[in-house]
Amino acid sequence: QVQLHQSGPGLVKPSQTLSLTCAISGDSVSSTSFAWNWIRQSPPGGLEWLGRTYYHMSKWNYEYGTSVKSRITISPDTSKNQFSLQLNSVTPEDTAVYYCARWDHMSRYFDCWGQGALVTVSS
Amino acid sequence: DIVMTQSPLSLPVTPGEPASISCRSSQSLLYSDGSNCLGWYLQRPGQSPQLLIYLGSNRASGVPDRFSGSGSGSDFTLKISRVEAEDVGIYYCMQTLQSPLSFGGGTKVEIK
């Protein structure tokens, strides 16, 4: 049974870089059946998809959300079987609960979510 | 980008009564294979979202049959035939047709 475990700092200063890691157990980040995503939920409650990475046709692919495209990097780490999120130049508007999630390519859904991590951007 | 719009924002329900949530997309979610690329998720208080319905009308494993999804193109509905207390939370629709993926704003279901 796949499990995702998130880790990273809960407080980041404005203009700095937010970094989170999602460790995978029960599956491989290199699986060609799934994609590895980051999603966030801002205090009012809405869900925003940030981006994903997946291994396909012998190469890593990356897709990012429009609002964060210029500031985001999602990276797989095959040696540790995990993937990470980096969001640069953060502002208080980036304060949110961040989730990692596995995406099933065939059925087009998120079938497993991390536990969520509140990241607050404040000086 | 595809914009998802849900209604209502809030839905007070009586246990045992039916409930219905609407979701509309800014463009058709019909895929070339005939499937509708629309999913429904429930986020219970303090929990991560969980999948209820995928590809428009397919119930996820373990989801009670009182939940059903219907619709096609750009107009979709989630129905609960008889609401139970454990169904409270925020329901989100999500388009899975193309990147960037996008969610509706959510519908908060609470017991009257």
PDB file of C-alpha atoms in Angstrom:
ATOM      1  CA  GLN A   1       0.000   0.000   0.000  1.00  0.00           C
ATOM      2  CA  VAL A   2       1.517   3.292  -1.066  1.00  0.00           C
ATOM      3  CA  GLN A   3       2.109   5.994   1.529  1.00  0.00           C
ATOM      4  CA  LEU A   4       3.392   9.533   1.160  1.00  0.00           C
ATOM      5  CA  HIS A   5       5.125  11.315   4.006  1.00  0.00           C
ATOM      6  CA  GLN A   6       5.837  15.013   3.825  1.00  0.00           C
ATOM      7  CA  SER A   7       8.572  16.939   5.592  1.00  0.00           C
ATOM      8  CA  GLY A   8       9.965  20.453   5.620  1.00  0.00           C
ATOM      9  CA  PRO A   9       9.992  23.715   7.564  1.00  0.00           C
ATOM     10  CA  GLY A  10       6.702  25.214   8.680  1.00  0.00           C
ATOM     11  CA  LEU A  11       7.915  28.807   8.600  1.00  0.00           C
ATOM     12  CA  VAL A  12       9.598  30.631   5.722  1.00  0.00           C
ATOM     13  CA  LYS A  13      10.579  34.282   5.506  1.00  0.00           C
ATOM     14  CA  PRO A  14       9.276  36.474   2.676  1.00  0.00           C
ATOM     15  CA  SER A  15      11.454  36.465  -0.473  1.00  0.00           C
ATOM     16  CA  GLN A  16      13.065  33.161   0.552  1.00  0.00           C
ATOM     17  CA  THR A  17      12.549  29.665  -0.883  1.00  0.00           C
ATOM     18  CA  LEU A  18       9.930  27.233   0.376  1.00  0.00           C
ATOM     19  CA  SER A  19      11.195  23.633   0.277  1.00  0.00           C
ATOM     20  CA  LEU A  20       9.211  20.484   0.990  1.00  0.00           C
ATOM     21  CA  THR A  21       9.927  16.809   0.458  1.00  0.00           C
ATOM     22  CA  CYS A  22       7.545  13.895  -0.068  1.00  0.00           C
ATOM     23  CA  ALA A  23       8.924  10.443   0.729  1.00  0.00           C
ATOM     24  CA  ILE A  24       7.280   7.518  -1.071  1.00  0.00           C
ATOM     25  CA  SER A  25       6.811   4.057   0.415  1.00  0.00           C
ATOM     26  CA  GLY A  26       5.130   1.171  -1.386  1.00  0.00           C
ATOM     27  CA  ASP A  27       5.845   2.515  -4.867  1.00  0.00           C
ATOM     28  CA  SER A  28       8.638   4.005  -6.940  1.00  0.00           C
ATOM     29  CA  VAL A  29       8.997   7.617  -8.017  1.00  0.00           C
ATOM     30  CA  SER A  30      10.163   6.179 -11.365  1.00  0.00           C
ATOM     31  CA  SER A  31       6.915   4.264 -11.940  1.00  0.00           C
ATOM     32  CA  THR A  32       5.527   4.971 -15.399  1.00  0.00           C
ATOM     33  CA  SER A  33       1.944   4.472 -14.195  1.00  0.00           C
ATOM     34  CA  PHE A  34       1.845   7.487 -11.934  1.00  0.00           C
ATOM     35  CA  ALA A  35       2.763  11.147 -11.600  1.00  0.00           C
ATOM     36  CA  TRP A  36       3.890  12.896  -8.427  1.00  0.00           C
ATOM     37  CA  ASN A  37       2.128  16.109  -7.577  1.00  0.00           C
ATOM     38  CA  TRP A  38       2.081  19.094  -5.257  1.00  0.00           C
ATOM     39  CA  ILE A  39      -1.204  20.784  -4.334  1.00  0.00           C
ATOM     40  CA  ARG A  40      -1.866  23.549  -1.835  1.00  0.00           C
ATOM     41  CA  GLN A  41      -4.831  24.825   0.116  1.00  0.00           C
ATOM     42  CA  SER A  42      -4.868  28.463   1.142  1.00  0.00           C
ATOM     43  CA  PRO A  43      -6.567  29.566   4.385  1.00  0.00           C
ATOM     44  CA  PRO A  44      -9.904  30.388   2.704  1.00  0.00           C
ATOM     45  CA  GLY A  45      -9.968  26.710   1.680  1.00  0.00           C
ATOM     46  CA  GLY A  46      -9.577  26.425  -2.079  1.00  0.00           C
ATOM     47  CA  LEU A  47      -7.359  23.744  -3.610  1.00  0.00           C
ATOM     48  CA  GLU A  48      -4.706  24.772  -6.127  1.00  0.00           C
ATOM     49  CA  TRP A  49      -2.713  22.303  -8.184  1.00  0.00           C
ATOM     50  CA  LEU A  50       0.918  23.430  -8.314  1.00  0.00           C
ATOM     51  CA  GLY A  51       2.559  20.899 -10.570  1.00  0.00           C
ATOM     52  CA  ARG A  52       3.842  17.370 -11.127  1.00  0.00           C
ATOM     53  CA  THR A  53       6.681  15.235 -12.350  1.00  0.00           C
ATOM     54  CA  TYR A  54       6.538  11.814 -13.977  1.00  0.00           C
ATOM     55  CA  TYR A  55       8.777   9.354 -15.800  1.00  0.00           C
ATOM     56  CA  HIS A  56       7.685   8.584 -19.332  1.00  0.00           C
ATOM     57  CA  MET A  57       9.453   7.483 -22.518  1.00  0.00           C
ATOM     58  CA  SER A  58      12.757   7.241 -20.619  1.00  0.00           C
ATOM     59  CA  LYS A  59      12.776  10.816 -19.461  1.00  0.00           C
ATOM     60  CA  TRP A  60      11.440  12.963 -16.660  1.00  0.00           C
ATOM     61  CA  ASN A  61       8.573  15.291 -17.454  1.00  0.00           C
ATOM     62  CA  TYR A  62       7.416  18.379 -15.588  1.00  0.00           C
ATOM     63  CA  GLU A  63       4.172  20.336 -15.666  1.00  0.00           C
ATOM     64  CA  TYR A  64       3.418  23.414 -13.593  1.00  0.00           C
ATOM     65  CA  GLY A  65       0.461  25.564 -12.659  1.00  0.00           C
ATOM     66  CA  THR A  66       0.071  28.914 -14.348  1.00  0.00           C
ATOM     67  CA  SER A  67       0.223  31.088 -11.240  1.00  0.00           C
ATOM     68  CA  VAL A  68       3.504  29.597  -9.964  1.00  0.00           C
ATOM     69  CA  LYS A  69       5.204  28.595 -13.211  1.00  0.00           C
ATOM     70  CA  SER A  70       7.982  31.175 -12.938  1.00  0.00           C
ATOM     71  CA  ARG A  71       8.868  30.277  -9.339  1.00  0.00           C
ATOM     72  CA  ILE A  72       8.406  26.524  -8.953  1.00  0.00           C
ATOM     73  CA  THR A  73      10.623  23.474  -9.350  1.00  0.00           C
ATOM     74  CA  ILE A  74       9.529  19.892  -8.678  1.00  0.00           C
ATOM     75  CA  SER A  75      12.361  17.383  -8.588  1.00  0.00           C
ATOM     76  CA  PRO A  76      12.413  13.593  -8.341  1.00  0.00           C
ATOM     77  CA  ASP A  77      15.136  11.889  -6.285  1.00  0.00           C
ATOM     78  CA  THR A  78      15.431   8.265  -7.361  1.00  0.00           C
ATOM     79  CA  SER A  79      18.165   7.454  -4.838  1.00  0.00           C
ATOM     80  CA  LYS A  80      15.879   8.328  -1.917  1.00  0.00           C
ATOM     81  CA  ASN A  81      12.577   7.479  -3.662  1.00  0.00           C
ATOM     82  CA  GLN A  82      11.080  10.880  -3.023  1.00  0.00           C
ATOM     83  CA  PHE A  83      10.242  14.110  -4.758  1.00  0.00           C
ATOM     84  CA  SER A  84      10.509  17.702  -3.677  1.00  0.00           C
ATOM     85  CA  LEU A  85       8.935  21.101  -4.123  1.00  0.00           C
ATOM     86  CA  GLN A  86      10.833  24.365  -4.288  1.00  0.00           C
ATOM     87  CA  LEU A  87       8.936  27.630  -4.509  1.00  0.00           C
ATOM     88  CA  ASN A  88      11.086  30.739  -4.849  1.00  0.00           C
ATOM     89  CA  SER A  89      10.504  34.335  -3.808  1.00  0.00           C
ATOM     90  CA  VAL A  90       7.617  33.524  -1.483  1.00  0.00           C
ATOM     91  CA  THR A  91       5.186  36.113  -0.136  1.00  0.00           C
ATOM     92  CA  PRO A  92       2.527  35.848   2.601  1.00  0.00           C
ATOM     93  CA  GLU A  93       0.087  34.804  -0.162  1.00  0.00           C
ATOM     94  CA  ASP A  94       2.006  31.524  -0.371  1.00  0.00           C
ATOM     95  CA  THR A  95       0.929  30.637   3.166  1.00  0.00           C
ATOM     96  CA  ALA A  96      -1.044  27.413   2.805  1.00  0.00           C
ATOM     97  CA  VAL A  97      -1.305  23.751   3.649  1.00  0.00           C
ATOM     98  CA  TYR A  98       0.796  21.907   1.085  1.00  0.00           C
ATOM     99  CA  TYR A  99      -0.033  18.354   0.008  1.00  0.00           C
ATOM    100  CA  CYS A 100       1.839  15.862  -2.099  1.00  0.00           C
ATOM    101  CA  ALA A 101      -0.267  13.358  -4.025  1.00  0.00           C
ATOM    102  CA  ARG A 102       0.043  10.448  -6.443  1.00  0.00           C
ATOM    103  CA  TRP A 103      -1.772  10.704  -9.782  1.00  0.00           C
ATOM    104  CA  ASP A 104      -2.981   7.624 -11.631  1.00  0.00           C
ATOM    105  CA  HIS A 105      -2.402   8.232 -15.359  1.00  0.00           C
ATOM    106  CA  MET A 106      -4.909   5.608 -16.510  1.00  0.00           C
ATOM    107  CA  SER A 107      -7.903   6.618 -14.423  1.00  0.00           C
ATOM    108  CA  ARG A 108      -6.950  10.264 -14.049  1.00  0.00           C
ATOM    109  CA  TYR A 109      -7.267  10.749 -10.329  1.00  0.00           C
ATOM    110  CA  PHE A 110      -5.276  11.398  -7.158  1.00  0.00           C
ATOM    111  CA  ASP A 111      -5.411   8.086  -5.306  1.00  0.00           C
ATOM    112  CA  CYS A 112      -3.066   8.835  -2.437  1.00  0.00           C
ATOM    113  CA  TRP A 113      -2.336  12.041  -0.538  1.00  0.00           C
ATOM    114  CA  GLY A 114       0.275  13.070   1.968  1.00  0.00           C
ATOM    115  CA  GLN A 115      -0.769  14.219   5.399  1.00  0.00           C
ATOM    116  CA  GLY A 116      -0.470  17.896   4.527  1.00  0.00           C
ATOM    117  CA  ALA A 117       1.939  20.482   5.933  1.00  0.00           C
ATOM    118  CA  LEU A 118       1.146  24.042   6.939  1.00  0.00           C
ATOM    119  CA  VAL A 119       3.754  26.468   5.666  1.00  0.00           C
ATOM    120  CA  THR A 120       3.527  30.012   6.918  1.00  0.00           C
ATOM    121  CA  VAL A 121       5.342  32.831   5.155  1.00  0.00           C
ATOM    122  CA  SER A 122       6.158  35.505   7.681  1.00  0.00           C
ATOM    123  CA  SER A 123       9.091  37.544   8.904  1.00  0.00           C
TER     124      SER A 123
ATOM    125  CA  ASP B   1      -6.736  27.257 -18.348  1.00  0.00           C
ATOM    126  CA  ILE B   2     -10.028  25.501 -17.540  1.00  0.00           C
ATOM    127  CA  VAL B   3     -12.111  27.229 -14.874  1.00  0.00           C
ATOM    128  CA  MET B   4     -14.334  25.097 -12.623  1.00  0.00           C
ATOM    129  CA  THR B   5     -17.417  26.575 -10.963  1.00  0.00           C
ATOM    130  CA  GLN B   6     -19.333  24.817  -8.191  1.00  0.00           C
ATOM    131  CA  SER B   7     -22.686  25.561  -6.606  1.00  0.00           C
ATOM    132  CA  PRO B   8     -23.913  25.996  -4.024  1.00  0.00           C
ATOM    133  CA  LEU B   9     -21.126  27.335  -1.808  1.00  0.00           C
ATOM    134  CA  SER B  10     -22.803  25.957   1.282  1.00  0.00           C
ATOM    135  CA  LEU B  11     -25.338  23.143   1.613  1.00  0.00           C
ATOM    136  CA  PRO B  12     -27.134  22.501   4.914  1.00  0.00           C
ATOM    137  CA  VAL B  13     -28.596  18.999   4.807  1.00  0.00           C
ATOM    138  CA  THR B  14     -30.897  16.844   6.910  1.00  0.00           C
ATOM    139  CA  PRO B  15     -29.715  13.291   7.605  1.00  0.00           C
ATOM    140  CA  GLY B  16     -31.608  10.821   5.463  1.00  0.00           C
ATOM    141  CA  GLU B  17     -32.455  13.437   2.839  1.00  0.00           C
ATOM    142  CA  PRO B  18     -30.845  13.685  -0.623  1.00  0.00           C
ATOM    143  CA  ALA B  19     -28.280  16.309  -1.587  1.00  0.00           C
ATOM    144  CA  SER B  20     -26.942  17.536  -4.904  1.00  0.00           C
ATOM    145  CA  ILE B  21     -23.905  19.592  -5.929  1.00  0.00           C
ATOM    146  CA  SER B  22     -23.386  21.138  -9.341  1.00  0.00           C
ATOM    147  CA  CYS B  23     -20.098  21.651 -11.164  1.00  0.00           C
ATOM    148  CA  ARG B  24     -19.543  23.443 -14.464  1.00  0.00           C
ATOM    149  CA  SER B  25     -16.390  23.752 -16.527  1.00  0.00           C
ATOM    150  CA  SER B  26     -15.389  26.586 -18.868  1.00  0.00           C
ATOM    151  CA  GLN B  27     -14.865  24.063 -21.665  1.00  0.00           C
ATOM    152  CA  SER B  28     -15.926  20.523 -22.420  1.00  0.00           C
ATOM    153  CA  LEU B  29     -14.207  17.792 -20.400  1.00  0.00           C
ATOM    154  CA  LEU B  30     -15.028  15.095 -22.924  1.00  0.00           C
ATOM    155  CA  TYR B  31     -11.905  13.129 -23.846  1.00  0.00           C
ATOM    156  CA  SER B  32     -11.308  11.519 -27.235  1.00  0.00           C
ATOM    157  CA  ASP B  33     -12.121   8.074 -25.813  1.00  0.00           C
ATOM    158  CA  GLY B  34     -15.583   9.225 -24.736  1.00  0.00           C
ATOM    159  CA  SER B  35     -14.845   9.571 -21.033  1.00  0.00           C
ATOM    160  CA  ASN B  36     -15.565  12.713 -19.065  1.00  0.00           C
ATOM    161  CA  CYS B  37     -12.473  13.947 -17.273  1.00  0.00           C
ATOM    162  CA  LEU B  38     -14.120  15.042 -14.052  1.00  0.00           C
ATOM    163  CA  GLY B  39     -13.518  13.874 -10.507  1.00  0.00           C
ATOM    164  CA  TRP B  40     -15.113  14.534  -7.129  1.00  0.00           C
ATOM    165  CA  TYR B  41     -13.262  14.690  -3.826  1.00  0.00           C
ATOM    166  CA  LEU B  42     -14.427  14.999  -0.229  1.00  0.00           C
ATOM    167  CA  GLN B  43     -12.301  16.706   2.381  1.00  0.00           C
ATOM    168  CA  ARG B  44     -13.485  15.895   5.873  1.00  0.00           C
ATOM    169  CA  PRO B  45     -12.490  18.309   8.647  1.00  0.00           C
ATOM    170  CA  GLY B  46      -8.788  17.993   9.466  1.00  0.00           C
ATOM    171  CA  GLN B  47      -8.113  15.443   6.738  1.00  0.00           C
ATOM    172  CA  SER B  48      -6.589  15.299   3.283  1.00  0.00           C
ATOM    173  CA  PRO B  49      -9.047  15.144   0.377  1.00  0.00           C
ATOM    174  CA  GLN B  50     -10.216  11.685  -0.658  1.00  0.00           C
ATOM    175  CA  LEU B  51     -11.447  10.494  -4.027  1.00  0.00           C
ATOM    176  CA  LEU B  52     -15.167   9.797  -4.395  1.00  0.00           C
ATOM    177  CA  ILE B  53     -15.840   9.712  -8.140  1.00  0.00           C
ATOM    178  CA  TYR B  54     -13.543   9.581 -11.166  1.00  0.00           C
ATOM    179  CA  LEU B  55     -14.130   9.947 -14.896  1.00  0.00           C
ATOM    180  CA  GLY B  56     -17.468  11.562 -14.263  1.00  0.00           C
ATOM    181  CA  SER B  57     -19.417   8.637 -12.862  1.00  0.00           C
ATOM    182  CA  ASN B  58     -17.126   5.903 -11.518  1.00  0.00           C
ATOM    183  CA  ARG B  59     -17.215   5.375  -7.774  1.00  0.00           C
ATOM    184  CA  ALA B  60     -13.809   4.906  -6.186  1.00  0.00           C
ATOM    185  CA  SER B  61     -13.074   1.767  -4.240  1.00  0.00           C
ATOM    186  CA  GLY B  62     -14.778   1.740  -0.842  1.00  0.00           C
ATOM    187  CA  VAL B  63     -17.099   4.668  -1.587  1.00  0.00           C
ATOM    188  CA  PRO B  64     -20.701   3.964  -0.502  1.00  0.00           C
ATOM    189  CA  ASP B  65     -23.237   3.587  -3.289  1.00  0.00           C
ATOM    190  CA  ARG B  66     -25.278   6.504  -1.950  1.00  0.00           C
ATOM    191  CA  PHE B  67     -22.751   8.671  -3.841  1.00  0.00           C
ATOM    192  CA  SER B  68     -23.221   9.017  -7.585  1.00  0.00           C
ATOM    193  CA  GLY B  69     -21.759  11.218 -10.285  1.00  0.00           C
ATOM    194  CA  SER B  70     -23.428  12.183 -13.522  1.00  0.00           C
ATOM    195  CA  GLY B  71     -23.171  14.645 -16.368  1.00  0.00           C
ATOM    196  CA  SER B  72     -21.231  15.125 -19.554  1.00  0.00           C
ATOM    197  CA  GLY B  73     -19.347  17.785 -21.451  1.00  0.00           C
ATOM    198  CA  SER B  74     -19.228  20.780 -19.156  1.00  0.00           C
ATOM    199  CA  ASP B  75     -22.100  20.162 -16.745  1.00  0.00           C
ATOM    200  CA  PHE B  76     -21.799  17.669 -13.871  1.00  0.00           C
ATOM    201  CA  THR B  77     -23.600  16.704 -10.692  1.00  0.00           C
ATOM    202  CA  LEU B  78     -22.694  14.832  -7.532  1.00  0.00           C
ATOM    203  CA  LYS B  79     -25.659  13.305  -5.712  1.00  0.00           C
ATOM    204  CA  ILE B  80     -25.937  11.809  -2.278  1.00  0.00           C
ATOM    205  CA  SER B  81     -29.098   9.724  -2.108  1.00  0.00           C
ATOM    206  CA  ARG B  82     -29.417   9.801   1.691  1.00  0.00           C
ATOM    207  CA  VAL B  83     -27.024  12.002   3.610  1.00  0.00           C
ATOM    208  CA  GLU B  84     -25.325  10.578   6.675  1.00  0.00           C
ATOM    209  CA  ALA B  85     -23.529  12.459   9.443  1.00  0.00           C
ATOM    210  CA  GLU B  86     -20.130  11.257   8.182  1.00  0.00           C
ATOM    211  CA  ASP B  87     -20.718  13.003   4.836  1.00  0.00           C
ATOM    212  CA  VAL B  88     -20.017  16.465   6.269  1.00  0.00           C
ATOM    213  CA  GLY B  89     -17.060  18.272   4.794  1.00  0.00           C
ATOM    214  CA  ILE B  90     -16.078  20.178   1.685  1.00  0.00           C
ATOM    215  CA  TYR B  91     -16.723  18.643  -1.720  1.00  0.00           C
ATOM    216  CA  TYR B  92     -14.557  19.599  -4.680  1.00  0.00           C
ATOM    217  CA  CYS B  93     -14.910  18.847  -8.351  1.00  0.00           C
ATOM    218  CA  MET B  94     -11.764  18.738 -10.429  1.00  0.00           C
ATOM    219  CA  GLN B  95     -11.072  18.670 -14.137  1.00  0.00           C
ATOM    220  CA  THR B  96      -8.561  16.037 -15.198  1.00  0.00           C
ATOM    221  CA  LEU B  97      -8.612  16.664 -18.934  1.00  0.00           C
ATOM    222  CA  GLN B  98      -5.519  18.785 -19.264  1.00  0.00           C
ATOM    223  CA  SER B  99      -2.702  20.506 -17.465  1.00  0.00           C
ATOM    224  CA  PRO B 100      -2.905  22.726 -15.521  1.00  0.00           C
ATOM    225  CA  LEU B 101      -5.335  20.650 -13.495  1.00  0.00           C
ATOM    226  CA  SER B 102      -7.956  22.735 -11.694  1.00  0.00           C
ATOM    227  CA  PHE B 103     -10.479  22.433  -8.873  1.00  0.00           C
ATOM    228  CA  GLY B 104     -13.849  23.993  -8.235  1.00  0.00           C
ATOM    229  CA  GLY B 105     -14.126  26.359  -5.293  1.00  0.00           C
ATOM    230  CA  GLY B 106     -15.734  23.770  -3.046  1.00  0.00           C
ATOM    231  CA  THR B 107     -19.153  23.138  -1.497  1.00  0.00           C
ATOM    232  CA  LYS B 108     -19.374  22.910   2.266  1.00  0.00           C
ATOM    233  CA  VAL B 109     -21.893  20.301   3.372  1.00  0.00           C
ATOM    234  CA  GLU B 110     -23.074  20.537   6.942  1.00  0.00           C
ATOM    235  CA  ILE B 111     -25.857  18.972   8.970  1.00  0.00           C
ATOM    236  CA  LYS B 112     -28.840  21.204   9.737  1.00  0.00           C
TER     237      LYS B 112
END
